Coordinates of C-alpha atoms in Angstrom, one line a residue:
X7 CA 78.2 25.5 34.5
X8 CA 81.7 24.8 33.1
X9 CA 80.8 26.2 29.7
X10 CA 81.4 29.8 30.8
X11 CA 85.0 30.9 30.4
X12 CA 84.4 33.8 32.8
X13 CA 81.8 35.7 34.8
X14 CA 81.7 38.3 31.9
X15 CA 80.1 35.6 29.7
X16 CA 77.3 35.0 32.2
X17 CA 76.8 38.8 32.4
X18 CA 76.5 39.3 28.7
X19 CA 74.3 36.2 28.3
X20 CA 71.9 37.4 31.0
X21 CA 71.6 40.7 29.1
X22 CA 70.8 38.8 25.9
X23 CA 68.1 36.8 27.7
X24 CA 66.4 40.0 28.8
X25 CA 66.4 41.2 25.2
X26 CA 65.1 37.8 24.0
X27 CA 62.2 37.9 26.5
X28 CA 61.3 41.4 25.4
X29 CA 61.4 40.5 21.8
X30 CA 59.5 37.2 22.0
X31 CA 56.7 38.0 24.4
X32 CA 55.9 41.7 23.9
X33 CA 52.7 42.2 21.8
X34 CA 54.3 45.4 20.6
X35 CA 57.1 43.6 18.7
X36 CA 55.7 42.5 15.3
X37 CA 58.7 40.7 13.9
X38 CA 60.1 38.1 16.4
X39 CA 63.7 37.1 16.5
X40 CA 64.4 33.6 15.2
X41 CA 66.4 30.9 16.9
X42 CA 69.2 31.2 14.4
X43 CA 69.3 35.0 14.8
X44 CA 69.5 34.6 18.5
X45 CA 72.4 32.1 18.2
X46 CA 74.2 34.5 15.8
X47 CA 73.7 37.4 18.2
X48 CA 75.6 35.5 20.9
X49 CA 78.6 34.5 18.9
X50 CA 82.0 35.3 20.4
X51 CA 80.7 36.3 23.9
X52 CA 82.5 33.4 25.7
X53 CA 86.0 35.0 25.6
X54 CA 85.9 35.3 21.8
X55 CA 84.5 31.8 21.5
X56 CA 80.9 30.6 20.9
X57 CA 78.7 29.0 23.5
X58 CA 77.3 25.6 22.4
X59 CA 74.4 25.9 20.0
X60 CA 72.3 23.3 21.8
X61 CA 72.7 25.4 25.0
X62 CA 71.5 28.5 23.3
X63 CA 68.7 26.6 21.5
X64 CA 67.5 25.3 24.9
X65 CA 67.4 28.9 26.3
X66 CA 65.5 30.1 23.3
X67 CA 62.9 27.3 23.6
X68 CA 62.4 27.8 27.3
X69 CA 62.0 31.5 27.0
X70 CA 59.6 31.1 24.1
X71 CA 57.5 28.6 26.0
X72 CA 57.5 30.4 29.3
X73 CA 58.0 34.2 29.7
X74 CA 60.1 35.5 32.5
X75 CA 57.6 37.4 34.6
X76 CA 58.5 40.7 36.3
X77 CA 57.1 41.9 39.5
X78 CA 55.0 44.7 38.1
X79 CA 51.3 45.5 38.7
X80 CA 48.6 44.0 36.7
X81 CA 47.4 47.5 35.7
X82 CA 50.8 48.3 34.2
X83 CA 51.0 45.1 32.3
X84 CA 47.5 45.4 30.9
X85 CA 48.2 49.0 30.0
X86 CA 51.3 48.1 28.0
X87 CA 49.5 45.2 26.3
X88 CA 46.8 47.4 24.8
X89 CA 49.1 49.5 22.7
X90 CA 49.2 49.1 19.0
X91 CA 52.0 47.0 17.4
X92 CA 55.3 48.8 17.4
X93 CA 57.3 48.4 14.3
X94 CA 59.8 51.3 14.2
X95 CA 63.1 51.6 16.1
X96 CA 62.1 54.5 18.3
X97 CA 59.1 52.7 19.7
X98 CA 61.1 49.5 20.1
X99 CA 63.7 51.5 22.1
X100 CA 60.9 53.0 24.3
X101 CA 59.5 49.6 25.1
X102 CA 63.0 48.3 25.9
X103 CA 63.6 51.2 28.3
X104 CA 60.3 50.4 30.1
X105 CA 61.4 46.8 30.5
X106 CA 64.8 47.9 31.8
X107 CA 63.1 50.0 34.4
X108 CA 61.3 46.9 35.6
X109 CA 64.6 45.1 35.8
X110 CA 66.1 48.0 37.8
X111 CA 63.3 47.6 40.4
X112 CA 64.1 44.0 40.8
X113 CA 67.8 44.7 41.1
X114 CA 67.1 47.3 43.8
X115 CA 65.0 44.8 45.7
X116 CA 67.9 42.3 45.5
X117 CA 70.4 44.8 46.6
X118 CA 68.2 45.8 49.6
X119 CA 68.1 42.2 50.7
X120 CA 71.8 41.7 50.8
X121 CA 72.0 43.7 54.0
X122 CA 71.4 40.5 55.9
X123 CA 74.7 39.0 54.7
X124 CA 77.0 38.5 57.6
X125 CA 80.3 38.8 55.6
X126 CA 82.3 42.0 56.2
X127 CA 82.4 44.5 53.3
X128 CA 85.9 45.8 52.6
X129 CA 86.3 49.5 51.6
X130 CA 89.0 50.3 49.0
X131 CA 91.4 52.7 50.5
X132 CA 94.3 52.7 48.1
X133 CA 94.7 53.9 44.5
X134 CA 96.1 50.6 43.3
X135 CA 92.7 48.9 44.2
X136 CA 91.3 50.5 41.0
X137 CA 93.5 48.5 38.7
X138 CA 92.2 44.9 39.4
X139 CA 88.6 46.2 39.6
X140 CA 89.0 47.9 36.2
X141 CA 90.6 44.8 34.7
X142 CA 87.4 42.8 35.6
X143 CA 85.0 45.5 34.6
X144 CA 86.4 47.1 31.4
X145 CA 85.2 44.5 28.9
X146 CA 81.4 44.6 29.8
X147 CA 81.7 48.4 30.2
X148 CA 83.1 48.7 26.7
X149 CA 80.4 46.4 25.4
X150 CA 77.7 48.5 27.1
X151 CA 79.0 51.8 25.8
X152 CA 79.5 50.5 22.3
X153 CA 76.1 49.0 21.9
X154 CA 74.4 52.1 23.0
X155 CA 76.6 54.4 20.9
X156 CA 75.9 52.3 17.9
X157 CA 72.1 51.8 18.4
X158 CA 70.9 55.0 20.1
X159 CA 70.7 58.5 18.8
X160 CA 69.5 59.9 22.2
X161 CA 71.9 62.8 23.0
X162 CA 71.8 62.2 26.8
X163 CA 72.6 58.5 26.5
X164 CA 75.4 59.3 23.9
X165 CA 76.9 61.8 26.3
X166 CA 76.9 59.4 29.2
X167 CA 78.6 56.7 27.1
X168 CA 81.2 59.2 25.9
X169 CA 81.9 60.3 29.5
X170 CA 82.2 56.7 30.5
X171 CA 84.7 56.0 27.7
X172 CA 86.8 59.0 28.5
X173 CA 86.9 58.0 32.2
X174 CA 87.9 54.4 31.2
X175 CA 90.7 55.7 28.9
X176 CA 91.9 57.9 31.8
X177 CA 92.0 55.0 34.2
X178 CA 93.8 52.8 31.6
X179 CA 96.3 55.5 30.9
X180 CA 97.1 56.2 34.6
X181 CA 97.8 52.5 35.3
X182 CA 99.6 51.9 32.0
X183 CA 97.1 49.3 30.9
X184 CA 97.9 49.1 27.2
X185 CA 95.3 46.5 26.1
X186 CA 92.4 48.3 27.8
X187 CA 93.6 51.8 26.7
X188 CA 93.9 50.7 23.0
X189 CA 90.6 48.9 23.0
X190 CA 88.6 52.0 24.2
X191 CA 90.5 54.4 21.9
X192 CA 90.0 52.2 18.9
X193 CA 86.3 51.9 19.7
X194 CA 86.1 55.6 20.0
X195 CA 87.9 56.2 16.8
X196 CA 85.6 53.8 15.0
X197 CA 82.6 55.7 16.2
X198 CA 83.9 58.9 14.6
X199 CA 83.2 57.2 11.3
X200 CA 86.4 58.7 9.9
X201 CA 88.2 55.4 9.5
X202 CA 88.6 53.9 6.1
X203 CA 86.1 51.1 6.7
X204 CA 83.4 53.4 8.1
X205 CA 80.1 54.1 6.2
X206 CA 80.3 57.9 6.0
X207 CA 76.8 58.1 4.8
X208 CA 75.7 57.4 8.4
X209 CA 77.5 60.3 10.1
X210 CA 75.4 61.9 12.7
X211 CA 75.8 64.4 15.6
X212 CA 76.9 61.7 18.0
X213 CA 79.8 60.8 15.7
X214 CA 81.0 64.4 15.8
X215 CA 80.8 64.2 19.6
X216 CA 83.0 61.1 19.5
X217 CA 85.5 63.1 17.5
X218 CA 85.5 65.9 20.1
X219 CA 86.1 63.4 22.9
X220 CA 88.9 61.8 21.0
X221 CA 90.6 65.2 20.5
X222 CA 90.1 66.0 24.2
X223 CA 91.7 62.7 25.2
X224 CA 94.7 63.5 23.0
X225 CA 95.1 66.8 24.8
X226 CA 94.7 65.6 28.4
X227 CA 96.3 62.2 28.3
X228 CA 99.0 62.6 25.7
X229 CA 101.8 61.4 28.0
X230 CA 100.1 58.0 28.4
X231 CA 98.8 57.2 24.9
X232 CA 101.9 55.3 23.5
X233 CA 101.0 53.4 20.3
X234 CA 97.4 54.5 20.6
X235 CA 98.5 57.8 19.1
X236 CA 98.3 56.1 15.8
X237 CA 94.5 55.7 16.0
X238 CA 94.0 59.3 17.0
X239 CA 96.3 60.8 14.4
X240 CA 94.7 58.5 11.7
X241 CA 91.3 60.1 12.6
X242 CA 92.8 63.6 12.4
X243 CA 94.2 62.7 9.0
X244 CA 90.9 61.5 7.8
X245 CA 89.2 64.5 9.3
X246 CA 91.2 66.8 7.0
X247 CA 90.0 64.6 4.1
X248 CA 86.4 64.8 5.3
X249 CA 86.7 68.6 5.6
X250 CA 87.8 68.7 2.0
X251 CA 84.8 66.5 1.2
X252 CA 82.5 69.0 3.0
X253 CA 83.7 71.8 0.9
X254 CA 83.4 69.9 -2.3
X255 CA 80.3 67.9 -1.4
X256 CA 78.7 68.2 -4.9
X257 CA 81.8 66.7 -6.6
X258 CA 82.6 63.1 -6.9
X259 CA 86.3 63.9 -7.1
X260 CA 88.5 66.3 -5.2
X261 CA 91.7 68.1 -6.2
X262 CA 94.8 67.3 -4.1
X263 CA 95.7 70.4 -2.2
X264 CA 99.4 71.1 -2.0
X265 CA 98.9 74.4 -0.2
X266 CA 98.8 74.1 3.5
X267 CA 98.5 76.9 6.1
X268 CA 101.3 77.1 8.6
X269 CA 101.8 79.6 11.3
X270 CA 105.6 79.7 11.4
X271 CA 106.8 78.9 7.9
X272 CA 105.6 78.3 4.4
X273 CA 106.6 75.5 2.1
X274 CA 106.1 76.2 -1.6
X275 CA 105.6 73.1 -3.6
X276 CA 105.8 73.0 -7.4
X277 CA 102.5 71.8 -8.9
X278 CA 101.8 70.4 -12.4
X279 CA 99.7 72.5 -14.7
X280 CA 96.9 69.9 -14.5
X281 CA 95.3 69.4 -11.1
X282 CA 95.8 66.0 -9.5
X283 CA 92.7 64.2 -8.5
X284 CA 91.9 61.3 -6.3
X285 CA 89.0 59.1 -5.3
X286 CA 87.6 59.8 -1.9
X287 CA 86.9 56.9 0.5
X288 CA 83.3 58.2 0.3
X289 CA 82.9 56.8 -3.2
X290 CA 80.1 54.5 -2.0
X291 CA 78.0 57.7 -1.9
X292 CA 78.3 58.3 -5.6
X293 CA 77.2 54.9 -6.8
X294 CA 73.5 55.8 -6.2
X295 CA 70.7 57.5 -8.0
X296 CA 70.9 61.2 -8.2
X297 CA 67.9 61.8 -5.9
X298 CA 69.3 59.5 -3.2
X299 CA 72.7 61.1 -3.6
X300 CA 71.4 64.6 -3.0
X301 CA 69.5 63.5 0.0
X302 CA 72.5 61.7 1.5
X303 CA 74.8 64.6 0.8
X304 CA 72.4 67.0 2.5
X305 CA 72.1 64.8 5.5
X306 CA 75.8 64.5 6.2
X307 CA 77.2 67.8 4.9
X308 CA 76.0 69.6 7.9
X309 CA 77.8 67.2 10.2
X310 CA 81.0 67.4 8.2
X311 CA 80.9 71.2 8.2
X312 CA 80.6 70.9 12.0
X313 CA 84.0 69.2 12.0
X314 CA 85.4 72.4 10.4
X315 CA 84.2 74.6 13.2
X316 CA 86.7 76.9 14.8
X317 CA 86.7 75.0 18.1
X318 CA 87.6 71.7 16.5
X319 CA 90.2 73.2 14.1
X320 CA 91.8 75.0 17.1
X321 CA 91.7 71.9 19.2
X322 CA 93.4 69.8 16.5
X323 CA 96.1 72.5 16.1
X324 CA 96.7 72.4 19.9
X325 CA 97.5 68.7 19.7
X326 CA 100.5 69.4 17.5
X327 CA 101.6 72.7 19.1
X328 CA 101.2 71.0 22.5
X329 CA 103.5 68.2 21.6
X330 CA 106.3 70.3 23.0
X331 CA 104.9 69.6 26.5
X332 CA 104.9 65.8 26.1
X333 CA 107.6 64.0 28.1
X334 CA 110.6 62.3 26.5
X335 CA 109.0 58.9 25.9
X336 CA 105.6 60.3 24.9
X337 CA 107.0 62.6 22.2
X338 CA 108.9 59.6 20.7
X339 CA 105.6 57.6 20.6
X340 CA 103.8 60.6 19.1
X341 CA 106.4 61.2 16.4
X342 CA 106.6 57.5 15.5
X343 CA 102.8 57.3 15.1
X344 CA 102.6 60.5 13.1
X345 CA 105.3 59.3 10.7
X346 CA 103.4 56.0 10.4
X347 CA 100.2 57.9 9.4
X348 CA 102.2 60.1 7.1
X349 CA 103.6 57.1 5.3
X350 CA 100.1 55.7 4.9
X351 CA 99.1 59.1 3.3
X352 CA 102.1 59.3 1.0
X353 CA 101.5 55.8 -0.4
X354 CA 97.7 56.2 -0.7
X355 CA 96.4 56.6 -4.2
X356 CA 97.1 59.4 -4.9
X357 CA 99.4 60.7 -2.1
X358 CA 98.4 63.2 0.5
X359 CA 100.9 65.4 2.4
X360 CA 98.8 66.6 5.4
X361 CA 100.7 64.6 8.0
X362 CA 104.1 65.2 6.4
X363 CA 103.5 68.9 7.0
X364 CA 102.6 68.1 10.6
X365 CA 105.9 66.3 10.9
X366 CA 107.6 69.5 9.9
X367 CA 105.5 71.5 12.4
X368 CA 106.2 69.3 15.4
X369 CA 109.9 69.3 14.5
X370 CA 109.8 73.1 14.8
X371 CA 107.9 72.9 18.1
X372 CA 110.3 70.4 19.6
X373 CA 113.6 71.6 18.4
X374 CA 114.3 73.3 21.7
X375 CA 114.3 70.0 23.6
X376 CA 117.5 68.7 25.3
X377 CA 119.8 67.0 22.8
X378 CA 119.2 63.5 24.1
X379 CA 115.5 63.8 23.5
X380 CA 115.9 65.6 20.2
X381 CA 118.3 62.8 18.9
X382 CA 115.6 60.2 19.6
X383 CA 113.0 62.3 17.7
X384 CA 115.3 63.0 14.8
X385 CA 116.2 59.3 14.4
X386 CA 112.5 58.7 13.5
X387 CA 111.9 61.9 11.6
X388 CA 115.1 61.7 9.6
X389 CA 114.3 58.2 8.5
X390 CA 110.8 59.3 7.5
X391 CA 112.3 62.1 5.3
X392 CA 114.7 59.6 3.7
X393 CA 111.7 57.6 2.6
X394 CA 109.5 60.6 1.6
X395 CA 112.3 62.2 -0.4
X396 CA 112.7 59.0 -2.4
X397 CA 109.0 58.8 -3.2
X398 CA 108.3 57.9 -6.9
X399 CA 106.1 61.0 -7.3
X400 CA 108.4 63.9 -7.8
X401 CA 106.2 66.5 -6.1
X402 CA 106.3 64.5 -2.9
X403 CA 110.0 64.2 -3.0
X404 CA 110.5 67.9 -3.7
X405 CA 108.2 68.8 -0.8
X406 CA 110.1 66.5 1.5
X407 CA 113.6 67.9 0.5
X408 CA 112.4 71.5 0.8
X409 CA 110.9 70.8 4.2
X410 CA 114.1 69.2 5.3
X411 CA 116.0 72.2 4.0
X412 CA 114.0 74.6 6.1
X413 CA 114.3 72.4 9.3
X414 CA 118.1 72.2 8.7
X415 CA 118.5 75.9 8.4
X416 CA 116.6 76.4 11.7
X417 CA 118.8 73.8 13.3
X418 CA 122.1 75.1 12.0
X419 CA 121.3 78.6 13.4
X420 CA 121.7 77.1 16.9
X421 CA 125.3 76.2 16.2
X422 CA 127.1 73.3 17.8
X423 CA 129.4 72.9 20.8
X424 CA 132.9 71.4 20.3
X425 CA 133.1 67.6 20.3
X426 CA 129.3 67.3 19.7
X427 CA 128.0 65.5 16.6
X428 CA 124.3 66.5 16.3
X429 CA 124.7 68.4 13.0
X430 CA 126.2 65.2 11.5
X431 CA 123.0 63.3 12.5
X432 CA 120.7 66.0 11.4
X433 CA 122.2 66.4 7.9
X434 CA 122.6 62.7 7.3
X435 CA 119.2 62.4 5.3
X436 CA 120.7 64.6 2.5
X437 CA 123.4 62.0 2.0
X438 CA 120.9 59.2 1.9
X439 CA 118.6 61.0 -0.5
X440 CA 121.6 61.8 -2.8
X441 CA 122.6 58.2 -2.7
X442 CA 119.2 56.6 -3.2
X443 CA 117.2 59.0 -5.4
X444 CA 118.2 58.8 -9.1
X445 CA 116.1 61.8 -10.1
X446 CA 118.2 64.6 -11.5
X447 CA 115.7 67.2 -10.3
X448 CA 115.9 65.9 -6.7
X449 CA 119.6 65.5 -6.7
X450 CA 120.0 69.0 -8.0
X451 CA 117.7 70.2 -5.2
X452 CA 119.8 68.5 -2.6
X453 CA 123.0 70.1 -4.0
X454 CA 121.3 73.5 -3.9
X455 CA 120.2 73.0 -0.3
X456 CA 123.8 72.2 0.7
X457 CA 125.1 75.2 -1.2
X458 CA 122.5 77.3 0.7
X459 CA 123.8 76.0 4.0
X460 CA 127.3 76.9 3.1
X461 CA 126.4 80.4 2.0
X462 CA 124.2 81.2 4.9
X463 CA 125.5 79.2 7.9
X464 CA 129.2 78.5 7.3
X465 CA 130.1 80.1 10.6
X466 CA 127.8 77.7 12.6
X467 CA 128.7 74.5 10.8
X468 CA 131.0 72.1 12.6
X469 CA 130.4 68.3 12.4
X470 CA 128.0 69.0 9.5
X471 CA 130.9 69.6 7.2
X472 CA 131.4 65.8 6.8
X473 CA 127.8 65.5 5.4
X474 CA 128.4 68.5 3.1
X475 CA 131.6 67.0 1.6
X476 CA 129.9 63.6 1.3
X477 CA 127.1 65.0 -0.7
X478 CA 129.5 66.9 -3.0
X479 CA 131.6 63.8 -3.5
X480 CA 128.5 62.0 -4.8
X481 CA 127.7 65.0 -7.0
X482 CA 131.3 64.9 -8.3
X483 CA 130.7 61.6 -10.0
X484 CA 127.4 62.7 -11.6
X485 CA 126.9 63.1 -15.3
X486 CA 124.5 66.0 -15.1
X487 CA 126.6 69.1 -15.9
X488 CA 124.4 71.4 -13.7
X489 CA 124.8 69.3 -10.6
X490 CA 128.6 68.9 -11.1
X491 CA 129.2 72.6 -11.8
X492 CA 127.1 73.8 -8.8
X493 CA 128.8 71.4 -6.4
X494 CA 132.2 72.3 -7.6
X495 CA 131.5 76.0 -7.4
X496 CA 130.6 75.6 -3.8
X497 CA 133.7 73.5 -3.1
X498 CA 135.8 76.3 -4.6
X499 CA 134.1 78.8 -2.3
X500 CA 134.8 76.5 0.7
X501 CA 138.5 76.1 -0.1
X502 CA 139.1 79.7 -1.2
X503 CA 137.0 81.6 1.4
X504 CA 135.6 79.4 4.2
X505 CA 139.0 77.8 4.9
X506 CA 140.5 81.2 5.5
X507 CA 137.8 82.1 8.0
X508 CA 136.8 78.9 9.8
X509 CA 139.6 76.4 9.1
X510 CA 139.6 75.2 12.8
X511 CA 135.9 74.2 12.5
X512 CA 136.5 72.3 9.2
X513 CA 139.7 70.5 10.4
X514 CA 137.9 67.3 11.5
X515 CA 136.5 67.1 7.9
X516 CA 139.7 68.1 6.1
X517 CA 140.3 64.5 4.9
X518 CA 136.7 64.5 3.5
X519 CA 137.3 67.7 1.7
X520 CA 140.4 66.4 -0.1
X521 CA 138.6 63.1 -1.0
X522 CA 135.7 65.2 -2.4
X523 CA 138.1 67.2 -4.6
X524 CA 139.8 64.0 -5.7
X525 CA 136.4 62.7 -7.0
X526 CA 136.0 65.8 -9.0
X527 CA 139.5 65.4 -10.5
X528 CA 138.6 61.8 -11.6
X529 CA 135.4 62.7 -13.4
X530 CA 136.4 62.1 -17.0
X531 CA 133.3 63.8 -18.4
X532 CA 134.5 67.2 -17.2
X533 CA 138.3 67.6 -17.9
X534 CA 138.3 71.4 -17.1
X535 CA 136.8 70.6 -13.7
X536 CA 139.3 67.9 -13.1
X537 CA 142.3 70.3 -13.7
X538 CA 140.7 72.9 -11.4
X539 CA 140.1 70.3 -8.7
X540 CA 143.8 69.4 -8.7
X541 CA 144.6 73.1 -8.2
X542 CA 142.3 73.2 -5.2
X543 CA 144.1 70.1 -3.7
X544 CA 147.3 72.0 -4.1
X545 CA 145.7 74.9 -2.2
X546 CA 144.8 72.5 0.6
X547 CA 148.4 71.4 0.7
X548 CA 149.3 75.1 1.1
X549 CA 147.1 75.4 4.2
X550 CA 148.8 72.3 5.7
X551 CA 152.2 73.9 5.0
X552 CA 151.3 77.3 6.3
X553 CA 149.3 76.3 9.4
X554 CA 151.0 73.3 11.0
X555 CA 150.3 74.7 14.5
X556 CA 146.5 74.3 13.9
X557 CA 147.0 70.6 13.1
X558 CA 149.3 70.1 16.2
X559 CA 146.8 71.7 18.6
X560 CA 143.8 69.9 17.2
X561 CA 142.9 66.9 19.3
X562 CA 140.0 65.1 17.6
X563 CA 138.6 61.8 18.8
X564 CA 140.8 59.8 16.4
X565 CA 144.0 61.7 17.5
X566 CA 144.0 61.0 21.2
X567 CA 147.0 58.7 21.0
X568 CA 148.8 60.6 18.3
X569 CA 151.6 62.9 19.2
X570 CA 151.4 66.6 18.3
X571 CA 154.2 66.3 15.7
X572 CA 152.5 63.3 14.0
X573 CA 149.1 64.9 13.8
X574 CA 150.0 67.1 10.9
X575 CA 150.9 64.0 8.9
X576 CA 147.9 62.0 9.9
X577 CA 145.3 64.8 9.3
X578 CA 147.1 66.8 6.7
X579 CA 149.8 65.3 4.5
X580 CA 148.7 61.7 4.3
X581 CA 145.2 62.5 3.0
X582 CA 146.6 64.7 0.3
X583 CA 149.3 62.3 -0.8
X584 CA 146.9 59.4 -0.8
X585 CA 144.3 61.2 -2.9
X586 CA 146.9 62.4 -5.4
X587 CA 148.1 58.8 -5.8
X588 CA 144.4 57.8 -6.5
X589 CA 144.2 60.5 -9.2
X590 CA 147.4 59.2 -10.8
X591 CA 146.0 55.6 -10.9
X592 CA 142.5 56.5 -12.1
X593 CA 142.8 59.6 -14.4
X594 CA 143.9 60.2 -18.0
X595 CA 147.4 61.1 -18.9
X596 CA 146.8 64.9 -19.2
X597 CA 145.3 65.0 -15.7
X598 CA 148.1 62.8 -14.2
X599 CA 150.7 65.1 -15.8

């Protein structure tokens, strides 16, 4: 028939005919399936399209009028027909299994008879033969596994389906079959019942087993998962929420926990005096009568507590700690998915910060990678911190900036080779946060972070000085006295002390330093600071006059075609003279004088 889009359609339809025969002609099935129910059951099996209704109606009528007879003994048939009517699912499942055994006998007979076929059988001898075979078989396999996982609670059958799914994911990963890989992983994640659309009230032991397999796949096939990491990390995020639910099962609301355990560092987040609360995605449980609620809670709490077992907790931790072993492309996909999940959490109602903490963790674990890989990672992580630090909820912003501070301190400890610019990339988020976040508390926090870097890591900073002066330049035009004073105090320390010790390291950013001081001098709200800033510019001019040789010997990227004698003018005198002219044109008379 031309109505079948593929052989898969015929396969699925044949399976549904067997089920229809069992339902219509077994004396043990009390409630028979109707024609409309049968048509509805077969929707979408023809490559996501429906088979013609008249075709399915004809099949239904034929099967109803004439049963498909199996080659079984009369004794067996009579014995089955004498049982009492079966009305519960377990008995229906038993009857169906008996019928399937009969089908298996027929299949074995058919297979035994194909031995007379004269055509030559070709044995697959190469690994690549697996790919086209899997492309043909994956869809019915996924359907078979999914149906049995959804309908059956039999532990052996569940385990077989999960083994099949894990093998299928493995094959899809090895051959980089993204569609097939994503389909199996999404199906597995749905069967954990941890996704937002799942009915948590139905969680059973088989769902916990699905979670364990999903975690196992993440550990063994991490290099091949690509964008499928999102589904896995989303489940892990929801798992943490479910564990909170398991601890607080008798409450309809849960407090947001801002205290997260971490093995290598600790982030202290300021909390409000009143605890923040949020609605769980399990709220459908609480819109029931008290008796039913208690029964449901008791039935699922044990399974949720199982997800908090030591083995699962350790396995989840290993996913993040093991990220350091992922290859260059895989870690980028992992980080991108984790930041995506984190963004979902931050803009949920109310926000959660579980995945944001994990972003901090994996940044620690992967900081030892080669610079090329680390730059790709930080491009994603830095952008995520930019967004998180500009979150409308101040606690979230504060947490993001504080986490960024700790990561930056760790990174600056490594120092930087001459002519490299990794520090400049790493510290860029502080500039963006200072520019985009209008909260005085967060801006003050950023200035304090930069001050801390100068105090603790001045000897290791090279290209990062540009970011430091850029942040202080923005602080210089602020109206908050605390921000302006703290930033100017640090600039005074840099010009008075750090210049003496590490002037060669700051030389690339000398023009930025002078421009920063010029901005302080032009802030009309703080006249004393303006006068002091001009004094510091004069001190910068003193360095140029006393250390001309340093400028001559310095060969930055923008000075390759500049002679040694001209370098002192380009990098030293011109910036100072230009900024002084800006001060004269912008400031009041007393400052100009």
